[in-house]
């Protein structure tokens, strides 16, 4: 859980919570600085109606408007479609681990701003509900039957998240019934389950991968929800990328349609860091750190031979964050190529001319390329353009092999001998255990998800927004992808670090600026610096 402000009043020696009457200072008009949350016409609260299929609800986004341009994009709650649910005191009030904490319950009015950079007269903008434990919960500990599922590709930190969900439920809330769903979504109806206890998961954070297995595809909503209902599961924790979170959203909608008291909580996972809204995804820091090994090896190889060229291909199907940050961290890279920044090979200002120039000046060079870069240039790309994997991701050609061959062919024509080494550490990077930073981060994600589920929030994913953990509606993290913005200062820093050209012609520059302006208008996105 992220740090919590200390503006609190203590009601009893064993129970600490925010006093909503004094959490915010009075203002002259008799109100508070925090706007009163009144659902607009777009809110789902009270929009229940019956159909022959059971309880049917309008699950459009819950939007709350306040003063000065304040907008809260709220997450669903069980009471949106199951009225009059009983509440219970949060068990944390009697937890000795939390007894010394000045303030451990989050005020229900606390929200997190998506955009923190503004001017004096800027509107307050879009906010999300702050994560953390609430004073009242909607589940008794003995009634909770939770399950955890991991979907999609591997990522450092998966086992840490699993461990901390199990241990957090057990030690913070006294929940002893937790199942691991084997093999991704299809595991709900086609595989066995694994009972998870603190003893079972005690050391799993030291391993890569996921102890409950994973897979792509296999999403059959009716079968999944039937299994959840038949097993008596009432808390579902789903760990996966944007495709997995879309599946979680559909599961939530079906659960809501059936009127079940079942919480669906998502924990976003992608090694590429391409999930929008959140600051970063878990496993990303580990991936960047591990990528240094490959870059260092490529640099040693290139530096040891006359006209040595080291080419390293890193993960990054649509977003080049791993390649960009690994390049900035390394300082040994001469050229970084990512999907967001077009490049060309032949002619003045092209990549091949730049490679030739660097070799003549320095005698060696290192190129880092993201797997999704330059796909439009590959001679075979048209054949695979419409082929997809089980998760719906476009199948890509091996751009590392392709560009290595192009460089070799170019210097063969130039009658210039080079020594090129190609290193592809793709799956090595994602199969390792998470580092210390990602272990801490994964713990915070797991605890935030648990607190939200126990408080009755559902249909949400959790993640840090400007450093504070928040509950984010599924649609906010599935409607787009986080990408490197090459008109931001971070990409300029990379170009300055490597001294590589941008490979953009004037038309490309104009197009990119227009796309960036459109993105800013739609999302209010900050500079990535």
PDB file of C-alpha atoms in Angstrom, residues 221-371:
ATOM      1  CA  UNK A 221     -17.145 -16.276 -20.802  1.00  0.00           C
ATOM      2  CA  UNK A 222     -20.110 -18.507 -20.021  1.00  0.00           C
ATOM      3  CA  UNK A 223     -17.951 -21.482 -19.073  1.00  0.00           C
ATOM      4  CA  UNK A 224     -15.673 -19.315 -16.934  1.00  0.00           C
ATOM      5  CA  UNK A 225     -18.525 -17.692 -15.019  1.00  0.00           C
ATOM      6  CA  UNK A 226     -20.312 -21.049 -14.686  1.00  0.00           C
ATOM      7  CA  UNK A 227     -17.146 -22.422 -13.081  1.00  0.00           C
ATOM      8  CA  UNK A 228     -16.839 -19.422 -10.769  1.00  0.00           C
ATOM      9  CA  UNK A 229     -20.464 -19.842  -9.731  1.00  0.00           C
ATOM     10  CA  UNK A 230     -20.276 -23.633  -9.303  1.00  0.00           C
ATOM     11  CA  UNK A 231     -17.132 -23.431  -7.162  1.00  0.00           C
ATOM     12  CA  UNK A 232     -18.585 -20.730  -4.920  1.00  0.00           C
ATOM     13  CA  UNK A 233     -15.780 -18.305  -5.779  1.00  0.00           C
ATOM     14  CA  UNK A 234     -16.531 -14.691  -4.837  1.00  0.00           C
ATOM     15  CA  UNK A 235     -13.215 -12.934  -5.455  1.00  0.00           C
ATOM     16  CA  UNK A 236     -11.409 -13.331  -8.790  1.00  0.00           C
ATOM     17  CA  UNK A 237      -7.901 -11.917  -9.207  1.00  0.00           C
ATOM     18  CA  UNK A 238      -6.825 -11.803 -12.859  1.00  0.00           C
ATOM     19  CA  UNK A 239      -3.188 -11.074 -13.737  1.00  0.00           C
ATOM     20  CA  UNK A 240      -2.418 -10.270 -17.370  1.00  0.00           C
ATOM     21  CA  UNK A 241      -1.908  -7.710 -20.111  1.00  0.00           C
ATOM     22  CA  UNK A 242      -4.387  -5.596 -22.036  1.00  0.00           C
ATOM     23  CA  UNK A 243      -5.984  -8.595 -23.756  1.00  0.00           C
ATOM     24  CA  UNK A 244      -6.363 -10.353 -20.403  1.00  0.00           C
ATOM     25  CA  UNK A 245      -7.905  -7.228 -18.868  1.00  0.00           C
ATOM     26  CA  UNK A 246     -10.407  -7.084 -21.737  1.00  0.00           C
ATOM     27  CA  UNK A 247     -11.328 -10.667 -20.900  1.00  0.00           C
ATOM     28  CA  UNK A 248     -11.643  -9.721 -17.225  1.00  0.00           C
ATOM     29  CA  UNK A 249     -13.995  -6.904 -18.192  1.00  0.00           C
ATOM     30  CA  UNK A 250     -16.243  -9.336 -20.080  1.00  0.00           C
ATOM     31  CA  UNK A 251     -16.226 -11.721 -17.112  1.00  0.00           C
ATOM     32  CA  UNK A 252     -17.235  -8.849 -14.837  1.00  0.00           C
ATOM     33  CA  UNK A 253     -20.093  -7.892 -17.160  1.00  0.00           C
ATOM     34  CA  UNK A 254     -21.443 -11.453 -17.160  1.00  0.00           C
ATOM     35  CA  UNK A 255     -21.150 -11.705 -13.377  1.00  0.00           C
ATOM     36  CA  UNK A 256     -22.992  -8.432 -13.081  1.00  0.00           C
ATOM     37  CA  UNK A 257     -25.680  -9.626 -15.496  1.00  0.00           C
ATOM     38  CA  UNK A 258     -26.255 -12.682 -13.320  1.00  0.00           C
ATOM     39  CA  UNK A 259     -26.365 -10.536 -10.178  1.00  0.00           C
ATOM     40  CA  UNK A 260     -23.615 -12.474  -8.404  1.00  0.00           C
ATOM     41  CA  UNK A 261     -21.782 -11.180  -5.367  1.00  0.00           C
ATOM     42  CA  UNK A 262     -18.417 -11.755  -7.019  1.00  0.00           C
ATOM     43  CA  UNK A 263     -15.607  -9.224  -7.269  1.00  0.00           C
ATOM     44  CA  UNK A 264     -13.377  -9.144 -10.354  1.00  0.00           C
ATOM     45  CA  UNK A 265     -10.027  -7.410  -9.780  1.00  0.00           C
ATOM     46  CA  UNK A 266      -7.341  -7.063 -12.440  1.00  0.00           C
ATOM     47  CA  UNK A 267      -3.610  -6.659 -11.976  1.00  0.00           C
ATOM     48  CA  UNK A 268      -2.036  -5.344 -15.197  1.00  0.00           C
ATOM     49  CA  UNK A 269       0.977  -7.261 -16.462  1.00  0.00           C
ATOM     50  CA  UNK A 270       3.088  -6.570 -19.509  1.00  0.00           C
ATOM     51  CA  UNK A 271       6.818  -6.607 -19.879  1.00  0.00           C
ATOM     52  CA  UNK A 272       6.498  -4.039 -22.703  1.00  0.00           C
ATOM     53  CA  UNK A 273       5.065  -1.366 -20.361  1.00  0.00           C
ATOM     54  CA  UNK A 274       2.371  -0.623 -22.945  1.00  0.00           C
ATOM     55  CA  UNK A 275      -0.668  -0.448 -20.616  1.00  0.00           C
ATOM     56  CA  UNK A 276      -2.022   3.119 -20.523  1.00  0.00           C
ATOM     57  CA  UNK A 277      -2.851   5.278 -17.466  1.00  0.00           C
ATOM     58  CA  UNK A 278      -0.547   3.482 -14.994  1.00  0.00           C
ATOM     59  CA  UNK A 279       3.000   4.716 -14.422  1.00  0.00           C
ATOM     60  CA  UNK A 280       4.551   1.399 -15.411  1.00  0.00           C
ATOM     61  CA  UNK A 281       3.847  -2.315 -15.330  1.00  0.00           C
ATOM     62  CA  UNK A 282       5.532  -4.746 -12.968  1.00  0.00           C
ATOM     63  CA  UNK A 283       8.471  -6.652 -14.418  1.00  0.00           C
ATOM     64  CA  UNK A 284       9.557  -3.720 -16.565  1.00  0.00           C
ATOM     65  CA  UNK A 285      12.437  -2.648 -14.310  1.00  0.00           C
ATOM     66  CA  UNK A 286      13.688  -6.237 -14.190  1.00  0.00           C
ATOM     67  CA  UNK A 287      13.483  -6.507 -17.975  1.00  0.00           C
ATOM     68  CA  UNK A 288      15.508  -3.328 -18.471  1.00  0.00           C
ATOM     69  CA  UNK A 289      18.087  -4.500 -15.957  1.00  0.00           C
ATOM     70  CA  UNK A 290      18.422  -7.926 -17.593  1.00  0.00           C
ATOM     71  CA  UNK A 291      18.655  -6.351 -21.057  1.00  0.00           C
ATOM     72  CA  UNK A 292      21.901  -4.736 -19.900  1.00  0.00           C
ATOM     73  CA  UNK A 293      23.579  -8.154 -19.951  1.00  0.00           C
ATOM     74  CA  UNK A 294      22.840  -8.622 -23.642  1.00  0.00           C
ATOM     75  CA  UNK A 295      23.887  -5.066 -24.500  1.00  0.00           C
ATOM     76  CA  UNK A 296      27.125  -5.429 -22.536  1.00  0.00           C
ATOM     77  CA  UNK A 297      27.899  -8.692 -24.370  1.00  0.00           C
ATOM     78  CA  UNK A 298      27.193  -7.057 -27.733  1.00  0.00           C
ATOM     79  CA  UNK A 299      29.464  -4.144 -26.825  1.00  0.00           C
ATOM     80  CA  UNK A 300      32.311  -6.437 -25.777  1.00  0.00           C
ATOM     81  CA  UNK A 301      32.013  -8.431 -29.020  1.00  0.00           C
ATOM     82  CA  UNK A 302      31.841  -5.315 -31.202  1.00  0.00           C
ATOM     83  CA  UNK A 303      34.724  -3.557 -29.446  1.00  0.00           C
ATOM     84  CA  UNK A 304      36.999  -6.599 -29.686  1.00  0.00           C
ATOM     85  CA  UNK A 305      36.951  -6.874 -33.489  1.00  0.00           C
ATOM     86  CA  UNK A 306      37.793  -4.478 -36.280  1.00  0.00           C
ATOM     87  CA  UNK A 307      34.579  -2.968 -37.643  1.00  0.00           C
ATOM     88  CA  UNK A 308      32.616  -4.905 -35.039  1.00  0.00           C
ATOM     89  CA  UNK A 309      28.824  -4.529 -35.032  1.00  0.00           C
ATOM     90  CA  UNK A 310      26.651  -5.822 -32.196  1.00  0.00           C
ATOM     91  CA  UNK A 311      22.901  -6.118 -32.831  1.00  0.00           C
ATOM     92  CA  UNK A 312      20.569  -6.779 -29.886  1.00  0.00           C
ATOM     93  CA  UNK A 313      16.856  -7.455 -30.339  1.00  0.00           C
ATOM     94  CA  UNK A 314      14.685  -6.700 -27.316  1.00  0.00           C
ATOM     95  CA  UNK A 315      10.994  -7.209 -26.636  1.00  0.00           C
ATOM     96  CA  UNK A 316       8.587  -4.478 -27.706  1.00  0.00           C
ATOM     97  CA  UNK A 317       5.859  -5.497 -30.123  1.00  0.00           C
ATOM     98  CA  UNK A 318       4.152  -2.124 -30.353  1.00  0.00           C
ATOM     99  CA  UNK A 319       6.010  -0.042 -27.741  1.00  0.00           C
ATOM    100  CA  UNK A 320       9.736   0.528 -27.493  1.00  0.00           C
ATOM    101  CA  UNK A 321      10.057   1.264 -23.770  1.00  0.00           C
ATOM    102  CA  UNK A 322      12.406  -1.620 -22.957  1.00  0.00           C
ATOM    103  CA  UNK A 323      14.716  -0.719 -25.832  1.00  0.00           C
ATOM    104  CA  UNK A 324      14.638   2.993 -24.975  1.00  0.00           C
ATOM    105  CA  UNK A 325      15.298   2.617 -21.248  1.00  0.00           C
ATOM    106  CA  UNK A 326      17.882  -0.128 -21.733  1.00  0.00           C
ATOM    107  CA  UNK A 327      19.695   2.122 -24.190  1.00  0.00           C
ATOM    108  CA  UNK A 328      19.626   5.090 -21.818  1.00  0.00           C
ATOM    109  CA  UNK A 329      20.847   2.918 -18.947  1.00  0.00           C
ATOM    110  CA  UNK A 330      23.635   1.299 -20.967  1.00  0.00           C
ATOM    111  CA  UNK A 331      25.437   4.277 -22.538  1.00  0.00           C
ATOM    112  CA  UNK A 332      27.164   1.809 -24.881  1.00  0.00           C
ATOM    113  CA  UNK A 333      24.472   1.880 -27.586  1.00  0.00           C
ATOM    114  CA  UNK A 334      25.030   3.830 -30.788  1.00  0.00           C
ATOM    115  CA  UNK A 335      21.576   3.377 -32.305  1.00  0.00           C
ATOM    116  CA  UNK A 336      18.150   2.456 -30.876  1.00  0.00           C
ATOM    117  CA  UNK A 337      15.278   1.529 -33.188  1.00  0.00           C
ATOM    118  CA  UNK A 338      11.706   1.300 -31.876  1.00  0.00           C
ATOM    119  CA  UNK A 339       8.257   0.784 -33.464  1.00  0.00           C
ATOM    120  CA  UNK A 340       7.156   4.367 -32.766  1.00  0.00           C
ATOM    121  CA  UNK A 341      10.022   5.945 -34.723  1.00  0.00           C
ATOM    122  CA  UNK A 342      10.139   5.108 -38.460  1.00  0.00           C
ATOM    123  CA  UNK A 343      13.501   4.599 -40.098  1.00  0.00           C
ATOM    124  CA  UNK A 344      14.779   3.795 -43.548  1.00  0.00           C
ATOM    125  CA  UNK A 345      17.838   1.922 -44.760  1.00  0.00           C
ATOM    126  CA  UNK A 346      19.095   3.244 -48.077  1.00  0.00           C
ATOM    127  CA  UNK A 347      20.187   6.697 -49.164  1.00  0.00           C
ATOM    128  CA  UNK A 348      21.310   9.873 -47.479  1.00  0.00           C
ATOM    129  CA  UNK A 349      20.418   9.977 -43.803  1.00  0.00           C
ATOM    130  CA  UNK A 350      19.456   6.292 -43.788  1.00  0.00           C
ATOM    131  CA  UNK A 351      20.466   3.679 -41.233  1.00  0.00           C
ATOM    132  CA  UNK A 352      23.104   2.032 -43.411  1.00  0.00           C
ATOM    133  CA  UNK A 353      24.843   5.341 -44.071  1.00  0.00           C
ATOM    134  CA  UNK A 354      24.868   6.008 -40.308  1.00  0.00           C
ATOM    135  CA  UNK A 355      26.356   2.564 -39.543  1.00  0.00           C
ATOM    136  CA  UNK A 356      29.102   3.148 -42.092  1.00  0.00           C
ATOM    137  CA  UNK A 357      29.862   6.561 -40.623  1.00  0.00           C
ATOM    138  CA  UNK A 358      30.078   5.235 -37.043  1.00  0.00           C
ATOM    139  CA  UNK A 359      32.363   2.368 -38.024  1.00  0.00           C
ATOM    140  CA  UNK A 360      34.752   4.743 -39.788  1.00  0.00           C
ATOM    141  CA  UNK A 361      34.774   7.095 -36.785  1.00  0.00           C
ATOM    142  CA  UNK A 362      34.888   4.605 -33.891  1.00  0.00           C
ATOM    143  CA  UNK A 363      35.685   1.214 -35.394  1.00  0.00           C
ATOM    144  CA  UNK A 364      32.659  -0.473 -33.767  1.00  0.00           C
ATOM    145  CA  UNK A 365      28.998   0.112 -32.917  1.00  0.00           C
ATOM    146  CA  UNK A 366      26.039  -1.404 -31.036  1.00  0.00           C
ATOM    147  CA  UNK A 367      22.468  -1.373 -32.341  1.00  0.00           C
ATOM    148  CA  UNK A 368      19.440  -2.093 -30.139  1.00  0.00           C
ATOM    149  CA  UNK A 369      16.213  -2.836 -31.965  1.00  0.00           C
ATOM    150  CA  UNK A 370      12.749  -3.563 -30.551  1.00  0.00           C
ATOM    151  CA  UNK A 371      11.005  -6.579 -32.063  1.00  0.00           C
TER     152      UNK A 371
END
